[in-house]
mmCIF file of C-alpha atoms in Angstrom:
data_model
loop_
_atom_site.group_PDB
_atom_site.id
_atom_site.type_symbol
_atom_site.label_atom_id
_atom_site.label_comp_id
_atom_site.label_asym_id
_atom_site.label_seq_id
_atom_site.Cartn_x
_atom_site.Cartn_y
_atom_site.Cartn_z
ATOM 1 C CA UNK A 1 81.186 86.789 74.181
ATOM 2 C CA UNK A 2 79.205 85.612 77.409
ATOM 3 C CA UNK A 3 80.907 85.723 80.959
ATOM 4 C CA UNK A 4 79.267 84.538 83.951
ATOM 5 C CA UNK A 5 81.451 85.256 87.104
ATOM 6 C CA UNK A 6 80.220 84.492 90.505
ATOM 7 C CA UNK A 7 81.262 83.609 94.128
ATOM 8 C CA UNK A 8 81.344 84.193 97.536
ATOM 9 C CA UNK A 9 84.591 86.151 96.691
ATOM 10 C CA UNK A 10 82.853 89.541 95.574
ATOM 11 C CA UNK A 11 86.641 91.729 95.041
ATOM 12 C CA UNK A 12 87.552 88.594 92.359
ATOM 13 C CA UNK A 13 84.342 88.649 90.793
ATOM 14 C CA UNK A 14 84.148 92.047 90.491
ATOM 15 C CA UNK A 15 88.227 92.411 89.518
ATOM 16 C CA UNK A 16 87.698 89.682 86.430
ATOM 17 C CA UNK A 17 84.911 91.726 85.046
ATOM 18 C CA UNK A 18 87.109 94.903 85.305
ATOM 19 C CA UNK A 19 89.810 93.223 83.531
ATOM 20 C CA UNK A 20 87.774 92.440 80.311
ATOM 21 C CA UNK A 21 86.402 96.533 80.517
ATOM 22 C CA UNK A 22 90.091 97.319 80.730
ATOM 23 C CA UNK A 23 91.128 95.028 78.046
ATOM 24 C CA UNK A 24 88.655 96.121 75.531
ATOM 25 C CA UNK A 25 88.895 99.797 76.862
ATOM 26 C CA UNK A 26 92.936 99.886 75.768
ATOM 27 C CA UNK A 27 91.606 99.826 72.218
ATOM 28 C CA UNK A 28 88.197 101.408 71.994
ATOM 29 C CA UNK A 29 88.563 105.056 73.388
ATOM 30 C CA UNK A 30 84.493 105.270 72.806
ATOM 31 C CA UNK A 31 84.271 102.129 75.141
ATOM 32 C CA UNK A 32 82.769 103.986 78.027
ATOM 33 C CA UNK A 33 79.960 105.720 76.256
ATOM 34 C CA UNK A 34 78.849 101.460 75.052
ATOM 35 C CA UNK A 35 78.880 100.160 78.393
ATOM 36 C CA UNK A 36 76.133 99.572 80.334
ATOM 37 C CA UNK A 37 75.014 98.181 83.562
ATOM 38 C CA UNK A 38 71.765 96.783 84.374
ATOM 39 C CA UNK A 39 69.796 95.774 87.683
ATOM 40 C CA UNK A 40 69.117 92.413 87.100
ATOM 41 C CA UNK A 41 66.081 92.429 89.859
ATOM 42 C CA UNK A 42 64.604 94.924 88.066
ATOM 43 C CA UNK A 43 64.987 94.294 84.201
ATOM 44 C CA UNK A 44 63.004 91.889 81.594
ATOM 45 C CA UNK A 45 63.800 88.990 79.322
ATOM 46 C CA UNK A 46 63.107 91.892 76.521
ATOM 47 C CA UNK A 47 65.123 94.828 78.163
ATOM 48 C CA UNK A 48 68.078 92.492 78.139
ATOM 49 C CA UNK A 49 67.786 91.291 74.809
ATOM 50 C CA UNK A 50 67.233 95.124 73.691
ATOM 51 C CA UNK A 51 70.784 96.198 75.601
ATOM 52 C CA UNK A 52 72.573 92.609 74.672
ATOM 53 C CA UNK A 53 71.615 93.051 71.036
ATOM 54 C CA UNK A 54 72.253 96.281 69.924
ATOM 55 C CA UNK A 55 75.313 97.034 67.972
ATOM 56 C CA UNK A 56 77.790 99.522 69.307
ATOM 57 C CA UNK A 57 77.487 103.443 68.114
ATOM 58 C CA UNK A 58 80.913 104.607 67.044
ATOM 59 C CA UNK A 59 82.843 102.331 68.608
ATOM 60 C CA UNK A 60 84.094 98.409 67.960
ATOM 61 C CA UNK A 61 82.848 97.080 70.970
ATOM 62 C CA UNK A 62 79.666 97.078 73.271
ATOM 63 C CA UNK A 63 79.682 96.240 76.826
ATOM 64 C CA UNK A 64 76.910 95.111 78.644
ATOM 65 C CA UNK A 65 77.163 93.730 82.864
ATOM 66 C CA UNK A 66 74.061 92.447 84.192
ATOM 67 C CA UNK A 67 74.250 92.552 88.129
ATOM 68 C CA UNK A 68 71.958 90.070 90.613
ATOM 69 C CA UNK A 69 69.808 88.873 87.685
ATOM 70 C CA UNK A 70 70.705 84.876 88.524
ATOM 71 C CA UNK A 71 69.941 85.171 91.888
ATOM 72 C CA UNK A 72 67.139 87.288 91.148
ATOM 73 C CA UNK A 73 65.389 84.299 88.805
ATOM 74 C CA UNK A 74 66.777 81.697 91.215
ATOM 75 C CA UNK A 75 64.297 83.435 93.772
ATOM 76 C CA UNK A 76 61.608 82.206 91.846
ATOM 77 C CA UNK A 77 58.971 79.832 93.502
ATOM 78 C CA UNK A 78 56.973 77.474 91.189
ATOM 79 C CA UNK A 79 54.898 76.778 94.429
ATOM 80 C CA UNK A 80 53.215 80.527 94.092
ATOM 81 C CA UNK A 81 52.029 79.999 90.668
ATOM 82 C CA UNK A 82 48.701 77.737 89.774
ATOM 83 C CA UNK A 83 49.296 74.567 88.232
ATOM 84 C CA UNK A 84 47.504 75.689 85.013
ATOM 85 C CA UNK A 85 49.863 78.846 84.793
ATOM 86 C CA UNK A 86 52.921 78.561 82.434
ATOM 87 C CA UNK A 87 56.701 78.529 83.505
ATOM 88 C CA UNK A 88 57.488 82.001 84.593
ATOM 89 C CA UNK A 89 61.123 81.625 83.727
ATOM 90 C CA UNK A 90 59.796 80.822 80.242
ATOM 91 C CA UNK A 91 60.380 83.980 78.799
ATOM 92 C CA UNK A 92 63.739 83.743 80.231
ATOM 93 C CA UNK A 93 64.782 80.736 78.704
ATOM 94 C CA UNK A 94 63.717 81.812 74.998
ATOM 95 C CA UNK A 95 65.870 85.062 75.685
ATOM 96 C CA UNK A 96 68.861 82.482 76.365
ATOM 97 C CA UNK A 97 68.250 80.856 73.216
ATOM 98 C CA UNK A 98 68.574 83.926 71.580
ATOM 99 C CA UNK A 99 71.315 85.115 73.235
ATOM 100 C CA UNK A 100 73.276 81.989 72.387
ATOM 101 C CA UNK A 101 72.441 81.915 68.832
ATOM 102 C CA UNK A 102 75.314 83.732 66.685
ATOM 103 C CA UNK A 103 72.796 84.707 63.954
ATOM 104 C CA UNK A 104 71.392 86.717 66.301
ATOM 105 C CA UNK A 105 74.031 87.866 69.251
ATOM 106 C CA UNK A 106 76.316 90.520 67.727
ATOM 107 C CA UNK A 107 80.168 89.496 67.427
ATOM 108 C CA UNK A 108 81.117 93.358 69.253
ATOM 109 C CA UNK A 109 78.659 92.812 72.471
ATOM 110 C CA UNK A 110 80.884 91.257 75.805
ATOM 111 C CA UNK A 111 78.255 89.955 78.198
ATOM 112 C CA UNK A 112 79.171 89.932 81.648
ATOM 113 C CA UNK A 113 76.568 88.839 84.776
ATOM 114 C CA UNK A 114 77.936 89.490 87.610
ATOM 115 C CA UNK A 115 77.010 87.307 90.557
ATOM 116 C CA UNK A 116 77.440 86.396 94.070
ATOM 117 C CA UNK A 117 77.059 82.880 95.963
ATOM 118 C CA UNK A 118 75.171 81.063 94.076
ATOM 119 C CA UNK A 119 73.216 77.854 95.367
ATOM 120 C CA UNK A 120 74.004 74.919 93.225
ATOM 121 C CA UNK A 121 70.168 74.575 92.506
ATOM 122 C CA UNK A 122 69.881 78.241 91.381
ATOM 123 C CA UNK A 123 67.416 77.805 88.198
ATOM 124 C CA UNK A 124 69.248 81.024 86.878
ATOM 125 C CA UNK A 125 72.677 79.492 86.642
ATOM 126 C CA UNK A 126 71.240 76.146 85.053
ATOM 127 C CA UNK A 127 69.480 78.169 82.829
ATOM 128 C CA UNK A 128 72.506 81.280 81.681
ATOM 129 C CA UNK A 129 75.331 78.531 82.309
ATOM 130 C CA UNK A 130 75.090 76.499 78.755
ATOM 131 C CA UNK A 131 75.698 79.514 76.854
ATOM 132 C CA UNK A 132 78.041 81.620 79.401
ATOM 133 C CA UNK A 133 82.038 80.926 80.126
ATOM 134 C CA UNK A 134 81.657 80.634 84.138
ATOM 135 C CA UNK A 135 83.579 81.168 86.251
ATOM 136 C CA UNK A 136 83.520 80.776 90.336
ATOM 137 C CA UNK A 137 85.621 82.801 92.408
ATOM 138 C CA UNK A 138 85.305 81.208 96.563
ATOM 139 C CA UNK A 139 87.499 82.820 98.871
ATOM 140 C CA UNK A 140 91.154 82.176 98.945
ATOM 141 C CA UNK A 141 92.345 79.510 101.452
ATOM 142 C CA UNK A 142 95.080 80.028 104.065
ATOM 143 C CA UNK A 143 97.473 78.748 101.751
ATOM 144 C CA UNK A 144 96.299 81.222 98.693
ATOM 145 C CA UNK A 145 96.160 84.321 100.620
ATOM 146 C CA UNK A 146 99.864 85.021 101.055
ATOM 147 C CA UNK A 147 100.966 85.072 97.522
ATOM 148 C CA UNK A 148 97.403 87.026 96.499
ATOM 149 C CA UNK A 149 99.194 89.537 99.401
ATOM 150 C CA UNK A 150 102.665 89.213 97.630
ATOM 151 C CA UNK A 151 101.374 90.183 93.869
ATOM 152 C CA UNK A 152 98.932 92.999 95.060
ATOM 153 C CA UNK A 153 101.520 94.304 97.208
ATOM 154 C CA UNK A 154 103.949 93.993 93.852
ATOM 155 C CA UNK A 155 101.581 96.047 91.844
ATOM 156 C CA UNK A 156 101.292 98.509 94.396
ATOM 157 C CA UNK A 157 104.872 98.975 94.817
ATOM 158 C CA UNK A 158 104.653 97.602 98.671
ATOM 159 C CA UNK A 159 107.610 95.400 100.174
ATOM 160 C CA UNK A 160 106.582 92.977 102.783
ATOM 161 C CA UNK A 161 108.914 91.891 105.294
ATOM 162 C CA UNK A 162 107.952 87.834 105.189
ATOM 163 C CA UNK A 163 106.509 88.340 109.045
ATOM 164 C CA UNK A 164 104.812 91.111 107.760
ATOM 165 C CA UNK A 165 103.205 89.450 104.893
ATOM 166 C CA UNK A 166 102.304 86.410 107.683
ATOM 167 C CA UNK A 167 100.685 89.183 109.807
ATOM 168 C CA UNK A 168 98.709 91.330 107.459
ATOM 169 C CA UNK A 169 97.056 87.519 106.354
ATOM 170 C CA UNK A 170 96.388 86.478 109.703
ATOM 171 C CA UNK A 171 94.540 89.757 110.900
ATOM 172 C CA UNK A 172 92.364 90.412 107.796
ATOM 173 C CA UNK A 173 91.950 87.082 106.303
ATOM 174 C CA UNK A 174 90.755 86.597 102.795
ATOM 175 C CA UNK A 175 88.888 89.789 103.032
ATOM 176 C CA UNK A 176 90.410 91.124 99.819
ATOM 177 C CA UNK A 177 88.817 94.175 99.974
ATOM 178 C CA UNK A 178 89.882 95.093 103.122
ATOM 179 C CA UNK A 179 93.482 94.070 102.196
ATOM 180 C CA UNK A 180 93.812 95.842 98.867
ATOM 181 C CA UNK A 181 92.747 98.860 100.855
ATOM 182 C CA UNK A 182 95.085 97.830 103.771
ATOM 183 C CA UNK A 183 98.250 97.691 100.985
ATOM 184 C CA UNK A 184 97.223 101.621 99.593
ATOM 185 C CA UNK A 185 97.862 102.915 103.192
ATOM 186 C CA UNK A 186 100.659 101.144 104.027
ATOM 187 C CA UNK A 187 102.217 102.308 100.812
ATOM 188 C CA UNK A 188 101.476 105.895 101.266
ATOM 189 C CA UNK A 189 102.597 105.202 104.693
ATOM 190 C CA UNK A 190 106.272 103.360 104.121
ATOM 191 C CA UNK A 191 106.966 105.278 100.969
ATOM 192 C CA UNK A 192 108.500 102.616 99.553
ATOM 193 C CA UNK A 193 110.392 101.205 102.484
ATOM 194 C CA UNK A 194 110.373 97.571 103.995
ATOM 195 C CA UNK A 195 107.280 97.527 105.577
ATOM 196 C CA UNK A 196 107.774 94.858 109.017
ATOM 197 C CA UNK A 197 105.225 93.829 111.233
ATOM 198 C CA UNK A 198 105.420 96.672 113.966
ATOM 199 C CA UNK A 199 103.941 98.862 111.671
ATOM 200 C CA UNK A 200 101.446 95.990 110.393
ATOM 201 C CA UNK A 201 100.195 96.232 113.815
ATOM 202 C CA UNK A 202 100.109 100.299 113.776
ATOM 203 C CA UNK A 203 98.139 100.845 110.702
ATOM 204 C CA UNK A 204 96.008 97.704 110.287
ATOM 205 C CA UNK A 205 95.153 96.917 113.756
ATOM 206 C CA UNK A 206 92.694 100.021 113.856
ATOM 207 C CA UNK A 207 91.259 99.114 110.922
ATOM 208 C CA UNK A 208 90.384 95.458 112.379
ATOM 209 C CA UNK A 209 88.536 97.068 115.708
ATOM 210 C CA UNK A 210 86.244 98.483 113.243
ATOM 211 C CA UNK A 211 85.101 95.293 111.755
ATOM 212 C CA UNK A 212 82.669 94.521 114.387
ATOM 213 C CA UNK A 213 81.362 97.722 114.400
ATOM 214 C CA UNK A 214 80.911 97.933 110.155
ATOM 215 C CA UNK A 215 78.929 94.509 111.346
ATOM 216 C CA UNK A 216 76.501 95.819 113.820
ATOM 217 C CA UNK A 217 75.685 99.122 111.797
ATOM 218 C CA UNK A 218 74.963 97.215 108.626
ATOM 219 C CA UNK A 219 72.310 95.223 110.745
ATOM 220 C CA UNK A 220 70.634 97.818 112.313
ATOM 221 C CA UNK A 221 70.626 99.668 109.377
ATOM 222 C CA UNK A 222 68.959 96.693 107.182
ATOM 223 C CA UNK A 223 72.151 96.335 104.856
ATOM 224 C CA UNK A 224 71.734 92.479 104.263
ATOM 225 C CA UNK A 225 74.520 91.814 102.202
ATOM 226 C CA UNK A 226 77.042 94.277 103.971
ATOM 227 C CA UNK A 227 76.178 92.348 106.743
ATOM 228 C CA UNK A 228 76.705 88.917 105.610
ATOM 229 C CA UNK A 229 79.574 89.919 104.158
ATOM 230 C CA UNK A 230 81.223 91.300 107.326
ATOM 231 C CA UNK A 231 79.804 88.560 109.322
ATOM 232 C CA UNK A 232 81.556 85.528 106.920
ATOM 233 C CA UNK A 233 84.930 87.612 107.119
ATOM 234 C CA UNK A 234 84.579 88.092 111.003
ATOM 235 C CA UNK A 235 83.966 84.426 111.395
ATOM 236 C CA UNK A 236 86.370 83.298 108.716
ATOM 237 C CA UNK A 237 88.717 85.331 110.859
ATOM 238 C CA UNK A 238 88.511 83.017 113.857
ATOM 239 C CA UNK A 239 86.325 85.651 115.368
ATOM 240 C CA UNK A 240 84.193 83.932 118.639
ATOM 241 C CA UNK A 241 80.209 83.319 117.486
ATOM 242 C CA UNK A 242 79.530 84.362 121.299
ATOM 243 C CA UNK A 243 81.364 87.831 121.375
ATOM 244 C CA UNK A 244 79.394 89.076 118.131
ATOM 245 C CA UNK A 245 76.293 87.567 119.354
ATOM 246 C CA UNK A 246 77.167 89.694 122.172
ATOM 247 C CA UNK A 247 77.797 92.870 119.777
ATOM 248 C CA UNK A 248 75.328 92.564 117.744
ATOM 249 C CA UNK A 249 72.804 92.270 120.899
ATOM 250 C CA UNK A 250 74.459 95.376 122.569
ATOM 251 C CA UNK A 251 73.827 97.481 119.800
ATOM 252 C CA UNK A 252 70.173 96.547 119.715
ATOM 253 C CA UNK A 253 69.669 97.433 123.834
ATOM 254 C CA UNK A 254 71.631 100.514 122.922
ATOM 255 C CA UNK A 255 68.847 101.924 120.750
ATOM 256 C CA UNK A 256 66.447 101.064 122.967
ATOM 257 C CA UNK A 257 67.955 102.558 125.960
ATOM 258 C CA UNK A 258 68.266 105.968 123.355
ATOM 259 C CA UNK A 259 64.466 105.302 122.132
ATOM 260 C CA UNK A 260 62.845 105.336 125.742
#
């Protein structure tokens, strides 16, 4: 089986390929030592076929999750190439023939890439999509996000007053990964207890005056994706374009000030 998930929503894409290592995982204790994980950026049509091909040792299933390899190929320019050169992505599109061919593709591997935002002219997807079962997580809308807040807080064994549960979506937004790790301290910290907004506002609101911060030391530091990441959730948030332009240049005559 072939999965494709991708999105701007990185905790769903990255929570629907846990669920199918957890599925096959409750019945294959040797599950762990047949999984692999692969850099898309940095592999070949062959290393994939090699790791997508080979039959499980010991074991009834093989997993394999392929990470950035769709974006990687969508980065592809036919504009660097001569005219007289061949396809690049040539060699990828024989290994997706093989891979879809059930003569070939072994009934025990579970293929799962594992992608971001894709661009609907990505070359990758058009090329992995035919044979894949895609899926496309975008981020939950206002109207979503409370009862994705209601059934994590469930599992977790949280109780949300109904103006908490209205709070704790307004201040994070559909920053899921904030919120999931939002929900673990406000269980450790109600103990089970009706959790109402006063102590929404005690335990989350720190967290929140950090954002901005998290956004200004992924930039300096050169993390692109941590930074577009907490940039979209900041501004999904309703947070003013002038104050983080503000930030953001702050930090900047900070380190100069400390470099002279």
């Amino acid at each position: 089986m072939i999965h494709l998930f991708h999105g701007k929503d990185d905790y769903q894409v990255r929570h629907a390929a846990r669920e199918i290592r957890d599925r096959l995982r409750a019945s294959d204790d040797m599950l762990d030592s047949n999984t692999t994980t692969l850099d898309g950026a940095a592999i070949t049509p062959q290393e994939l076929l090699a790791h997508a091909t080979a039959v499980p040792f010991l074991a009834a299933n093989r997993l394999v999750f392929v990470e950035g390899l769709l974006r990687a190929i969508g980065s592809e320019r036919g504009g660097r190439r001569k005219k007289t050169d061949d396809d690049p992505l040539a060699p990828w599109r024989a290994a997706v023939a093989t891979l879809g061919d059930a003569a070939t593709m072994p009934p025990t591997t579970t293929l799962i890439f594992v992608e971001g935002e894709l661009a609907k002219t990505n070359q990758g997807f058009a090329i992995f999509a035919p044979i894949a079962r895609a899926q496309e997580f975008p981020l939950l809308s206002t109207g979503e996000l409370p009862d994705w807040i209601s059934r994590r807080a469930g599992d977790k064994g949280v109780k949300l007053a109904p103006r908490a549960l209205a709070a704790l979506a307004q201040l994070i937004g559909p920053d899921l990964w904030t919120l999931d790790n939002e929900l673990d301290k406000l269980a450790a910290v109600s103990e089970g207890a009706l959790i109402e907004p006063e102590l929404i506002a005690e335990v989350v609101s720190a967290a929140q005056e950090t954002k901005v911060w998290d956004l200004t030391d992924a930039i300096v530091a050169g993390e692109d994706r941590k930074a577009l990441a907490s940039l979209g959730a900041l501004l999904s948030q309703g947070e003013p374009v002038q104050m983080l332009q503000f930030m953001i240049a702050r930090q900047f005559r900070q380190l100069l000030l400390v470099k002279d």
